[in-house]
Amino acid sequence: MSKDRLLEKLVQGVLGFLTLLTLAILVVILGAVFLKGAPAIDWEFLTEASSNFGTSGGILYQTAGTLILMIGAVTVSLPVAFGTALFQTEYIKSDGLKKFFKYLFYSLNGMPTILFGLVGYMVFGVYLEAGVSWLSGTLILAVMILPTLQVSFQQAVESLPEKYRDQGLALGLNPMAMVCSVIIPQSLFGIITGVLLGLARAAGETAAIMFTATTFSGILLPETWTDPVPTLQTHILVLAQEALNPEAVAHAWGAGLVLMSLAFILIAGAFFCRSKMRMESER
């Protein structure tokens, strides 16, 4: 066997080992959450309010609060993300300006979430006087998931075959008609992929909403714009600190399984939509 062939085999073996190691870590984490959390899951756990500071009862309001923040954040962020994606792909001709926006969104995506929470509390909570509320949490989560949505939308629009644009131009469509009649319908699966990934990203954030949106106990569902909400993330955080209380730990694992399942469903849906988008583009 030649030296180059031996080196190639060695590299393949190392990469294969690292891939298996990554999968093993993922399986261990998912398996641990499932095995620890499954005993706590029943109908009452999913549909009842928590009591005794979360050590008994269910997670109904925590789940509802998480969904409120997720859906609110995507609703606010979606038009901004799609607008910037269209602006970059359809209207900006300068490569330098495109790179600037690319680095801007990647930098925003890489910022520590604790900084988002701190800045969000100062801007929305203090200066705009929204306080610790679901509105503040929604707005800061919208900023946090903006890069995820924008990059997904941009990739969907850029991957659109040129034949669709050529057909639109042949029909005499103006830029706005091109967007509404060609780009959006043909990029629909990519848009849905971005939305699902944005929802999954919002579901996994904890640090930011601790500052801006939630309190640890004593709240149900918001009645006004400035009311806080309970969330699964902070519920798990509080219960996990009660390591000597087996009921608290069991409820924390159960809430963790629900949150993991929610994120898994969203990510699986995103992968399905992305595969559909690729199939459509190859036709």
XYZ file of N, CA and C in Angstrom:
849
model
N 0.848 -1.198 0.000
C 0.000 0.000 0.000
C 0.887 1.252 0.000
N 0.574 2.192 -0.890
C 1.373 3.402 -1.001
C 1.180 4.292 0.218
N 2.113 5.237 0.364
C 2.063 6.158 1.501
C 0.810 7.025 1.455
N 0.462 7.524 0.254
C -0.729 8.370 0.117
C -1.997 7.588 0.445
N -2.050 6.341 -0.010
C -3.221 5.509 0.264
C -3.346 5.231 1.756
N -2.229 4.984 2.415
C -2.236 4.733 3.850
C -2.700 5.966 4.616
N -2.226 7.136 4.182
C -2.636 8.380 4.833
C -4.131 8.626 4.650
N -4.627 8.314 3.451
C -6.061 8.481 3.187
C -6.893 7.573 4.083
N -6.462 6.324 4.241
C -7.166 5.395 5.120
C -7.144 5.876 6.567
N -6.002 6.421 6.985
C -5.879 6.919 8.352
C -6.829 8.084 8.600
N -6.882 9.009 7.644
C -7.781 10.159 7.779
C -9.231 9.700 7.812
N -9.594 8.755 6.943
C -10.956 8.232 6.936
C -11.302 7.570 8.267
N -10.348 6.829 8.812
C -10.595 6.183 10.094
C -10.802 7.176 11.220
N -9.969 8.223 11.255
C -10.104 9.248 12.295
C -11.434 9.975 12.161
N -11.795 10.352 10.932
C -13.063 11.051 10.719
C -14.250 10.162 11.071
N -14.153 8.878 10.720
C -15.225 7.954 11.078
C -15.370 7.804 12.580
N -14.228 7.728 13.278
C -14.266 7.623 14.738
C -14.892 8.863 15.363
N -14.510 10.039 14.880
C -15.065 11.277 15.426
C -16.566 11.370 15.159
N -16.988 10.899 13.985
C -18.419 10.902 13.673
C -19.186 9.986 14.619
N -18.667 8.784 14.821
C -19.315 7.847 15.741
C -19.313 8.374 17.171
N -18.222 9.036 17.562
C -18.153 9.605 18.909
C -19.215 10.681 19.098
N -19.383 11.525 18.077
C -20.401 12.574 18.150
C -21.796 11.976 18.258
N -22.063 10.957 17.435
C -23.365 10.300 17.490
C -23.584 9.625 18.838
N -22.533 9.023 19.381
C -22.656 8.354 20.678
C -22.988 9.345 21.780
N -22.332 10.499 21.764
C -22.622 11.532 22.767
C -24.071 11.987 22.658
N -24.532 12.191 21.408
C -25.915 12.613 21.200
C -26.893 11.563 21.704
N -26.617 10.293 21.396
C -27.505 9.209 21.833
C -27.533 9.114 23.352
N -26.384 9.275 23.989
C -26.326 9.214 25.456
C -27.156 10.334 26.071
N -27.017 11.546 25.536
C -27.775 12.679 26.081
C -29.269 12.469 25.890
N -29.666 12.131 24.651
C -31.087 11.921 24.380
C -31.634 10.756 25.197
N -30.852 9.683 25.291
C -31.299 8.530 26.057
C -31.449 8.834 27.532
N -30.506 9.599 28.087
C -30.586 9.944 29.509
C -31.816 10.790 29.799
N -32.071 11.784 28.940
C -33.246 12.638 29.148
C -34.524 11.823 29.026
N -34.559 10.913 28.050
C -35.764 10.103 27.866
C -35.983 9.158 29.042
N -34.942 8.443 29.457
C -35.090 7.468 30.539
C -35.419 8.139 31.869
N -34.826 9.292 32.120
C -35.095 10.002 33.367
C -36.432 10.735 33.339
N -36.810 11.226 32.155
C -38.009 12.054 32.079
C -39.292 11.299 31.827
N -39.203 10.143 31.158
C -40.410 9.401 30.795
C -41.283 9.026 31.985
N -40.724 8.591 33.127
C -41.603 8.233 34.254
C -42.462 9.383 34.763
N -42.044 10.616 34.535
C -42.813 11.760 35.033
C -43.936 12.167 34.090
N -43.912 11.670 32.857
C -44.864 12.112 31.848
C -46.171 11.341 31.974
N -47.243 12.054 32.192
C -48.594 11.507 32.104
C -49.532 12.659 31.743
N -50.806 12.348 31.626
C -51.762 13.359 31.186
C -51.850 14.516 32.173
N -51.838 14.205 33.456
C -51.922 15.258 34.468
C -50.685 16.156 34.427
N -49.522 15.569 34.195
C -48.289 16.355 34.135
C -48.334 17.363 32.987
N -48.963 16.983 31.891
C -49.017 17.860 30.724
C -50.143 18.877 30.787
N -51.186 18.614 31.572
C -52.382 19.458 31.513
C -52.714 20.177 32.810
N -51.947 19.960 33.857
C -52.231 20.622 35.128
C -51.214 21.715 35.415
N -51.621 22.657 36.269
C -50.700 23.703 36.713
C -49.754 23.143 37.763
N -48.592 23.722 37.866
C -47.631 23.283 38.876
C -48.044 23.796 40.251
N -47.575 23.125 41.277
C -47.848 23.535 42.653
C -46.639 23.197 43.517
N -46.643 23.729 44.743
C -45.522 23.505 45.666
C -44.182 23.875 45.026
N -44.173 25.054 44.378
C -42.963 25.562 43.730
C -42.426 24.612 42.658
N -43.346 23.949 41.971
C -42.971 23.099 40.850
C -42.674 21.663 41.186
N -42.684 21.295 42.456
C -42.350 19.919 42.831
C -43.524 18.963 42.673
N -44.696 19.478 42.389
C -45.865 18.641 42.134
C -46.720 19.334 41.080
N -47.771 18.638 40.640
C -48.606 19.200 39.588
C -47.979 18.991 38.223
N -48.322 19.888 37.292
C -47.857 19.726 35.918
C -47.106 20.931 35.390
N -47.044 21.006 34.066
C -46.273 22.068 33.403
C -47.112 22.791 32.355
N -48.423 22.835 32.561
C -49.303 23.435 31.563
C -48.924 24.880 31.267
N -48.811 25.704 32.298
C -48.550 27.122 32.080
C -47.114 27.369 31.618
N -46.185 26.535 32.056
C -44.807 26.675 31.576
C -44.720 26.383 30.074
N -45.436 25.350 29.638
C -45.454 25.032 28.210
C -46.116 26.145 27.415
N -47.232 26.656 27.931
C -47.927 27.744 27.244
C -47.051 28.990 27.163
N -46.349 29.319 28.245
C -45.473 30.485 28.234
C -44.343 30.346 27.235
N -43.765 29.150 27.149
C -42.708 28.905 26.167
C -43.226 29.089 24.749
N -44.416 28.561 24.469
C -45.001 28.700 23.135
C -45.321 30.155 22.818
N -45.787 30.912 23.802
C -46.074 32.331 23.584
C -44.817 33.072 23.151
N -43.720 32.842 23.850
C -42.464 33.516 23.503
C -41.948 33.061 22.142
N -42.024 31.771 21.859
C -41.536 31.251 20.584
C -42.308 31.837 19.410
N -43.630 31.743 19.480
C -44.458 32.209 18.368
C -44.365 33.725 18.225
N -44.350 34.430 19.347
C -44.220 35.880 19.290
C -42.912 36.312 18.671
N -41.813 35.639 19.030
C -40.500 36.000 18.494
C -40.436 35.776 16.989
N -40.948 34.651 16.523
C -40.929 34.376 15.090
C -41.830 35.352 14.339
N -42.970 35.693 14.909
C -43.876 36.643 14.268
C -43.213 37.999 14.072
N -42.457 38.448 15.065
C -41.769 39.739 14.962
C -40.576 39.655 14.020
N -39.821 38.572 14.102
C -38.562 38.472 13.366
C -38.744 38.094 11.903
N -39.812 37.376 11.578
C -39.971 36.839 10.228
C -39.969 37.914 9.140
N -40.799 38.957 9.213
C -40.786 39.949 8.130
C -39.452 40.669 7.989
N -38.778 40.929 9.110
C -37.470 41.591 9.047
C -36.450 40.673 8.383
N -36.437 39.410 8.789
C -35.475 38.457 8.231
C -35.714 38.235 6.744
N -36.962 38.074 6.356
C -37.254 37.833 4.942
C -36.969 39.077 4.115
N -37.264 40.244 4.665
C -36.970 41.484 3.952
C -35.482 41.673 3.717
N -34.667 41.426 4.729
C -33.219 41.567 4.564
C -32.661 40.506 3.622
N -33.235 39.296 3.660
C -32.785 38.249 2.741
C -33.080 38.634 1.298
N -34.265 39.163 1.045
C -34.603 39.618 -0.305
C -33.724 40.785 -0.730
N -33.473 41.700 0.186
C -32.643 42.860 -0.134
C -31.236 42.424 -0.531
N -30.691 41.448 0.187
C -29.347 40.975 -0.116
C -29.274 40.233 -1.439
N -30.270 39.415 -1.725
C -30.201 38.559 -2.908
C -30.702 39.236 -4.173
N -31.676 40.120 -4.052
C -32.323 40.666 -5.237
C -31.909 42.099 -5.570
N -31.432 42.850 -4.596
C -31.206 44.273 -4.831
C -29.756 44.709 -4.634
N -29.016 44.064 -3.749
C -27.618 44.451 -3.535
C -26.751 43.817 -4.619
N -26.000 44.643 -5.319
C -25.111 44.150 -6.370
C -23.652 44.117 -5.931
N -23.310 44.870 -4.901
C -21.931 44.952 -4.435
C -21.566 43.720 -3.611
N -20.508 43.021 -4.019
C -20.054 41.856 -3.259
C -19.561 42.255 -1.874
N -18.926 43.429 -1.783
C -18.437 43.891 -0.490
C -19.561 44.133 0.494
N -20.654 44.718 0.012
C -21.798 44.977 0.883
C -22.473 43.670 1.289
N -22.515 42.711 0.378
C -23.079 41.403 0.716
C -22.257 40.723 1.807
N -20.933 40.809 1.689
C -20.070 40.223 2.715
C -20.250 40.922 4.056
N -20.453 42.245 4.019
C -20.668 42.993 5.259
C -21.904 42.485 5.989
N -23.013 42.329 5.260
C -24.237 41.827 5.885
C -24.053 40.387 6.371
N -23.317 39.597 5.608
C -23.071 38.212 6.006
C -22.320 38.155 7.329
N -21.238 38.920 7.448
C -20.469 38.932 8.693
C -21.274 39.539 9.835
N -22.123 40.508 9.515
C -22.951 41.131 10.541
C -23.883 40.113 11.181
N -24.562 39.331 10.355
C -25.515 38.358 10.895
C -24.803 37.194 11.587
N -23.674 36.765 11.046
C -22.919 35.708 11.715
C -22.391 36.178 13.064
N -21.956 37.431 13.138
C -21.476 37.974 14.414
C -22.611 38.063 15.419
N -23.778 38.492 14.944
C -24.946 38.570 15.821
C -25.334 37.192 16.330
N -25.223 36.198 15.469
C -25.574 34.834 15.861
C -24.597 34.258 16.881
N -23.356 34.754 16.884
C -22.349 34.225 17.784
C -22.227 34.944 19.106
N -23.021 35.988 19.328
C -22.937 36.717 20.590
C -23.459 35.872 21.749
N -22.842 35.967 22.921
C -23.337 35.225 24.094
C -24.767 35.625 24.440
N -25.581 34.638 24.756
C -26.992 34.916 25.020
C -27.189 35.754 26.277
N -26.256 35.648 27.216
C -26.385 36.441 28.437
C -26.310 37.934 28.130
N -25.535 38.301 27.087
C -25.454 39.707 26.689
C -26.768 40.167 26.069
N -27.406 39.285 25.300
C -28.721 39.621 24.757
C -29.700 39.902 25.892
N -29.658 39.055 26.915
C -30.561 39.261 28.039
C -30.308 40.566 28.751
N -29.041 40.896 28.979
C -28.699 42.131 29.676
C -29.097 43.354 28.867
N -28.730 43.362 27.584
C -29.078 44.497 26.723
C -30.591 44.580 26.540
N -31.242 43.427 26.377
C -32.691 43.429 26.216
C -33.402 43.992 27.425
N -32.914 43.643 28.613
C -33.543 44.187 29.818
C -33.348 45.698 29.901
N -32.148 46.180 29.577
C -31.882 47.619 29.645
C -32.718 48.388 28.627
N -32.814 47.853 27.404
C -33.523 48.573 26.338
C -35.028 48.431 26.490
N -35.516 47.189 26.506
C -36.962 46.969 26.523
C -37.549 47.090 27.923
N -36.830 46.563 28.908
C -37.368 46.568 30.262
C -37.276 47.904 30.954
N -36.128 48.600 30.805
C -35.903 49.849 31.532
C -36.288 51.062 30.695
N -35.631 51.238 29.543
C -35.843 52.454 28.757
C -37.227 52.506 28.116
N -37.714 51.378 27.646
C -39.059 51.348 27.065
C -40.125 51.017 28.094
N -39.710 50.793 29.341
C -40.591 50.593 30.485
C -41.535 49.406 30.319
N -41.076 48.377 29.606
C -41.883 47.158 29.491
C -41.655 46.225 30.668
N -40.591 46.449 31.436
C -40.307 45.618 32.594
C -39.980 44.184 32.219
N -40.028 43.324 33.216
C -39.871 41.890 32.968
C -41.222 41.373 32.488
N -41.343 41.142 31.209
C -42.645 40.823 30.623
C -42.458 39.939 29.401
N -43.556 39.343 28.982
C -43.490 38.508 27.796
C -43.216 39.349 26.559
N -43.594 40.628 26.577
C -43.288 41.507 25.450
C -41.781 41.717 25.328
N -41.120 42.000 26.448
C -39.662 42.169 26.425
C -38.976 40.887 25.966
N -39.436 39.749 26.488
C -38.848 38.476 26.092
C -39.050 38.175 24.621
N -40.243 38.484 24.111
C -40.521 38.265 22.696
C -39.600 39.095 21.820
N -39.415 40.355 22.167
C -38.593 41.246 21.347
C -37.125 40.830 21.354
N -36.597 40.468 22.516
C -35.179 40.084 22.550
C -34.972 38.733 21.880
N -35.926 37.807 22.011
C -35.814 36.541 21.291
C -35.911 36.757 19.788
N -36.726 37.720 19.365
C -36.831 38.033 17.939
C -35.485 38.484 17.384
N -34.765 39.295 18.155
C -33.430 39.730 17.731
C -32.468 38.545 17.690
N -32.576 37.651 18.660
C -31.653 36.519 18.745
C -31.835 35.530 17.598
N -33.075 35.293 17.191
C -33.306 34.313 16.132
C -33.264 34.939 14.747
N -33.099 36.257 14.677
C -33.049 36.935 13.376
C -31.975 36.352 12.464
N -30.735 36.121 12.924
C -29.736 35.538 12.015
C -30.120 34.153 11.508
N -30.718 33.331 12.370
C -31.125 31.989 11.954
C -32.152 32.056 10.836
N -33.153 32.904 11.004
C -34.174 33.055 9.973
C -33.580 33.658 8.707
N -32.786 34.710 8.861
C -32.255 35.421 7.696
C -31.373 34.522 6.838
N -30.483 33.773 7.469
C -29.588 32.893 6.717
C -30.386 31.802 6.006
N -31.378 31.237 6.673
C -32.205 30.197 6.046
C -32.981 30.757 4.865
N -33.563 31.937 5.033
C -34.315 32.551 3.942
C -33.400 32.897 2.773
N -32.224 33.430 3.073
C -31.295 33.805 2.015
C -30.847 32.586 1.219
N -30.547 31.503 1.914
C -30.155 30.278 1.219
C -31.288 29.750 0.348
N -32.516 29.864 0.840
C -33.664 29.396 0.058
C -33.833 30.213 -1.210
N -33.682 31.526 -1.107
C -33.848 32.396 -2.275
C -32.689 32.212 -3.248
N -31.464 32.111 -2.730
C -30.299 31.958 -3.600
C -30.293 30.616 -4.324
N -30.870 29.588 -3.710
C -30.896 28.269 -4.342
C -32.004 28.134 -5.386
N -32.815 29.162 -5.533
C -33.905 29.123 -6.512
C -33.311 29.103 -7.920
N -33.654 28.126 -8.749
C -33.112 28.074 -10.113
C -33.437 29.342 -10.902
N -32.493 29.759 -11.730
C -32.663 30.989 -12.502
C -33.814 30.902 -13.499
N -34.211 29.684 -13.852
C -35.279 29.554 -14.844
C -36.575 30.186 -14.362
N -36.809 30.170 -13.036
C -38.035 30.774 -12.518
C -37.994 32.292 -12.676
N -36.842 32.883 -12.393
C -36.712 34.329 -12.587
C -36.820 34.682 -14.068
N -36.215 33.868 -14.923
C -36.279 34.127 -16.365
C -37.716 34.063 -16.868
N -38.473 33.115 -16.373
C -39.876 33.018 -16.777
C -40.669 34.230 -16.307
N -40.369 34.702 -15.090
C -41.038 35.895 -14.592
C -40.708 37.121 -15.409
N -39.438 37.266 -15.787
C -39.038 38.401 -16.621
C -39.687 38.317 -17.995
N -39.807 37.097 -18.522
C -40.442 36.932 -19.828
C -41.910 37.334 -19.797
N -42.531 37.186 -18.643
C -43.933 37.594 -18.497
C -44.076 39.075 -18.190
N -42.959 39.774 -18.049
C -42.999 41.209 -17.790
C -43.309 41.575 -16.353
N -42.983 40.694 -15.400
C -43.271 40.984 -13.996
C -42.304 42.034 -13.463
N -42.842 42.979 -12.694
C -41.984 43.955 -12.021
C -41.376 43.306 -10.775
N -40.399 43.961 -10.125
C -39.732 43.322 -8.977
C -40.684 42.865 -7.875
N -41.685 43.680 -7.540
C -42.609 43.285 -6.482
C -43.449 42.087 -6.901
N -43.907 42.092 -8.150
C -44.675 40.950 -8.643
C -43.812 39.702 -8.714
N -42.532 39.883 -9.039
C -41.606 38.754 -9.077
C -41.480 38.116 -7.690
N -41.376 38.963 -6.674
C -41.258 38.457 -5.309
C -42.521 37.708 -4.897
N -43.676 38.320 -5.143
C -44.940 37.743 -4.676
C -45.373 36.522 -5.482
N -45.097 36.527 -6.787
C -45.615 35.472 -7.655
C -44.621 34.359 -7.942
N -43.339 34.651 -7.785
C -42.322 33.661 -8.146
C -41.464 33.257 -6.949
N -40.803 34.237 -6.335
C -39.794 33.920 -5.323
C -40.416 33.293 -4.079
N -41.464 33.924 -3.541
C -42.069 33.388 -2.315
C -42.677 32.003 -2.529
N -43.505 31.791 -3.579
C -44.062 30.441 -3.755
C -43.000 29.366 -3.980
N -41.972 29.685 -4.771
C -40.957 28.684 -5.072
C -39.984 28.461 -3.918
N -39.913 29.418 -2.988
C -39.022 29.288 -1.824
C -39.777 28.894 -0.565
N -41.018 28.446 -0.720
C -41.882 28.239 0.439
C -41.300 27.227 1.425
N -40.779 26.110 0.918
C -40.226 25.102 1.832
C -39.006 25.643 2.571
N -38.209 26.473 1.898
C -37.076 27.093 2.570
C -37.510 28.067 3.641
N -38.575 28.797 3.379
C -39.109 29.734 4.371
C -39.626 28.976 5.589
N -40.360 27.898 5.344
C -40.870 27.086 6.456
C -39.715 26.483 7.251
N -38.663 26.058 6.552
C -37.478 25.529 7.238
C -36.895 26.561 8.186
N -36.749 27.797 7.703
C -36.219 28.862 8.546
C -37.094 29.136 9.753
N -38.401 29.128 9.549
C -39.327 29.369 10.657
C -39.196 28.273 11.716
N -39.140 27.024 11.281
C -39.025 25.915 12.233
C -37.697 25.962 12.988
N -36.612 26.291 12.294
C -35.319 26.413 12.967
C -35.322 27.582 13.946
N -35.998 28.670 13.562
C -36.110 29.805 14.475
C -36.900 29.456 15.724
N -37.974 28.703 15.555
C -38.755 28.257 16.710
C -37.921 27.357 17.619
N -37.155 26.446 17.004
C -36.304 25.562 17.805
C -35.236 26.351 18.551
N -34.671 27.363 17.893
C -33.661 28.198 18.564
C -34.288 28.937 19.740
N -35.480 29.485 19.538
C -36.151 30.212 20.619
C -36.495 29.284 21.778
N -36.847 28.032 21.462
C -37.200 27.082 22.522
C -36.015 26.739 23.405
N -34.807 26.867 22.870
C -33.640 26.480 23.636
C -32.982 27.590 24.425
N -33.485 28.813 24.320
C -32.841 29.936 25.000
C -33.327 30.047 26.445
N -32.382 30.266 27.341
C -32.708 30.399 28.760
C -32.204 31.707 29.347
N -30.930 32.012 29.124
C -30.309 33.166 29.781
C -31.026 34.471 29.454
N -31.369 34.659 28.190
C -31.971 35.929 27.781
C -33.335 36.153 28.428
N -34.169 35.107 28.455
C -35.512 35.299 28.997
C -35.515 35.365 30.516
N -34.444 34.880 31.165
C -34.349 35.040 32.617
C -34.311 36.515 32.997
N -33.639 37.316 32.183
C -33.546 38.745 32.448
C -34.812 39.491 32.055
N -35.485 39.042 31.003
C -36.474 39.892 30.351
C -37.911 39.433 30.453
N -38.164 38.120 30.612
C -39.524 37.646 30.366
C -40.173 36.861 31.483
N -39.413 36.250 32.361
C -40.011 35.256 33.238
C -39.615 35.451 34.690
N -40.477 34.993 35.557
C -40.151 34.860 36.975
C -40.275 33.389 37.337
N -39.777 33.022 38.477
C -39.619 31.613 38.786
C -40.878 30.955 39.337
N -41.786 31.700 39.918
C -42.981 31.077 40.490
C -44.044 32.145 40.692
N -45.269 31.686 40.925
C -46.346 32.600 41.276
C -47.035 33.280 40.119
N -46.802 32.837 38.867
C -47.458 33.451 37.718
C -48.127 32.369 36.882
N -49.191 32.778 36.182
C -49.901 31.863 35.301
C -49.702 32.335 33.864
N -50.768 32.710 33.189
C -50.654 33.233 31.837
C -50.747 34.754 31.865
N -50.086 35.443 30.932
C -50.118 36.909 30.938
C -51.496 37.439 30.558
N -51.891 38.511 31.213
C -53.155 39.171 30.903
C -52.938 40.512 30.210
N -51.743 41.078 30.340
C -51.418 42.341 29.675
C -50.061 42.196 28.986
N -49.684 43.232 28.236
C -48.414 43.229 27.523
C -47.219 43.168 28.471
N -47.390 43.668 29.669
C -46.258 43.805 30.588
C -46.230 42.732 31.676
N -46.997 41.666 31.502
C -46.969 40.563 32.464
C -45.864 39.572 32.097
N -45.175 39.016 33.097
C -44.197 37.957 32.809
C -44.897 36.636 32.515
N -44.133 35.667 32.048
C -44.682 34.346 31.759
C -43.799 33.279 32.398
N -44.390 32.157 32.787
C -43.561 31.011 33.186
C -43.079 30.292 31.928
N -41.924 29.682 31.979
C -41.393 28.942 30.832
C -40.797 27.620 31.292
N -40.710 26.698 30.370
C -40.095 25.409 30.678
C -38.619 25.567 31.035
N -37.947 26.482 30.345
C -36.506 26.638 30.574
C -36.208 27.047 32.013
N -36.865 28.091 32.482
C -36.602 28.550 33.849
C -37.175 27.577 34.880
N -38.248 26.887 34.528
C -38.815 25.863 35.409
C -37.789 24.751 35.654
N -37.144 24.309 34.586
C -36.110 23.281 34.719
C -34.940 23.801 35.544
N -34.549 25.037 35.288
C -33.417 25.621 36.006
C -33.659 25.654 37.511
N -34.846 26.083 37.901
C -35.164 26.185 39.327
C -35.227 24.800 39.968
N -35.912 23.866 39.309
C -36.055 22.526 39.887
C -34.717 21.795 39.963
N -33.849 22.023 38.987
C -32.560 21.334 38.981
C -31.678 21.744 40.151
N -31.949 22.902 40.727
C -31.165 23.353 41.876
C -31.594 22.667 43.173
N -32.741 21.964 43.123
C -33.220 21.230 44.296
C -32.782 19.771 44.196
N -31.476 19.565 44.135
C -30.951 18.222 43.876
C -31.281 17.227 44.983
N -31.531 17.706 46.191
C -31.824 16.818 47.314
C -33.300 16.444 47.391
N -34.119 17.040 46.536
C -35.550 16.753 46.520
C -35.855 15.868 45.316
N -36.122 14.581 45.512
C -36.338 13.682 44.371
C -37.542 14.068 43.522
N -38.587 14.641 44.123
C -39.750 15.057 43.346
C -39.397 16.216 42.422
N -38.610 17.160 42.922
C -38.196 18.287 42.089
C -37.335 17.816 40.924
N -36.414 16.907 41.194
C -35.539 16.395 40.139
C -36.345 15.626 39.095
N -37.316 14.824 39.544
C -38.151 14.065 38.611
C -38.950 14.994 37.709
N -39.499 16.067 38.284
C -40.253 17.027 37.483
C -39.336 17.784 36.524
N -38.104 18.041 36.944
C -37.152 18.712 36.056
C -36.839 17.846 34.838
N -36.624 16.546 35.067
C -36.371 15.641 33.952
C -37.590 15.549 33.033
N -38.789 15.512 33.612
C -39.996 15.460 32.794
C -40.161 16.698 31.936
N -39.943 17.871 32.525
C -40.020 19.111 31.754
C -38.936 19.152 30.686
N -37.753 18.624 31.017
C -36.678 18.569 30.030
C -37.031 17.694 28.847
N -37.704 16.573 29.110
C -38.120 15.690 28.022
C -39.142 16.373 27.126
N -40.074 17.100 27.712
C -41.063 17.829 26.913
C -40.383 18.881 26.044
N -39.454 19.626 26.626
C -38.749 20.663 25.871
C -37.900 20.046 24.761
N -37.217 18.946 25.066
C -36.409 18.267 24.055
C -37.281 17.725 22.925
N -38.432 17.178 23.265
C -39.339 16.649 22.247
C -39.845 17.757 21.343
N -40.149 18.903 21.934
C -40.611 20.041 21.146
C -39.537 20.479 20.156
N -38.305 20.613 20.635
C -37.208 21.012 19.754
C -36.946 19.956 18.686
N -37.029 18.682 19.063
C -36.782 17.600 18.112
C -37.823 17.608 16.998
N -39.079 17.819 17.344
C -40.138 17.862 16.332
C -39.905 19.013 15.359
N -39.524 20.167 15.876
C -39.277 21.327 15.019
C -38.087 21.091 14.094
N -37.013 20.530 14.628
C -35.823 20.282 13.809
C -36.103 19.209 12.760
N -36.845 18.162 13.146
C -37.207 17.124 12.181
C -38.061 17.711 11.064
N -38.992 18.590 11.414
C -39.787 19.261 10.397
C -38.942 20.121 9.481
N -37.925 20.774 10.042
C -37.029 21.603 9.231
C -36.241 20.748 8.241
N -35.745 19.594 8.690
C -35.017 18.701 7.790
C -35.928 18.181 6.683
N -37.170 17.873 7.017
C -38.116 17.399 6.007
C -38.357 18.471 4.954
N -38.584 19.706 5.400
C -38.830 20.799 4.454
C -37.602 21.080 3.600
N -36.421 20.970 4.200
C -35.198 21.202 3.422
C -35.014 20.125 2.357
N -35.335 18.884 2.688
C -35.227 17.818 1.690
C -36.234 18.028 0.566
N -37.434 18.494 0.913
C -38.432 18.800 -0.114
C -37.951 19.939 -1.006
N -37.297 20.938 -0.401
C -36.787 22.069 -1.173
C -35.724 21.605 -2.165
N -34.845 20.705 -1.736
C -33.812 20.194 -2.629
C -34.417 19.381 -3.762
N -35.444 18.597 -3.454
C -36.102 17.818 -4.495
C -36.754 18.728 -5.517
N -37.376 19.814 -5.050
C -38.015 20.754 -5.966
C -36.988 21.450 -6.849
N -35.831 21.810 -6.273
C -34.811 22.526 -7.045
C -34.138 21.633 -8.079
N -34.169 20.301 -7.869
C -33.534 19.382 -8.806
C -34.442 18.999 -9.962
N -35.682 19.401 -9.905
C -36.607 19.051 -10.992
C -36.324 19.902 -12.231
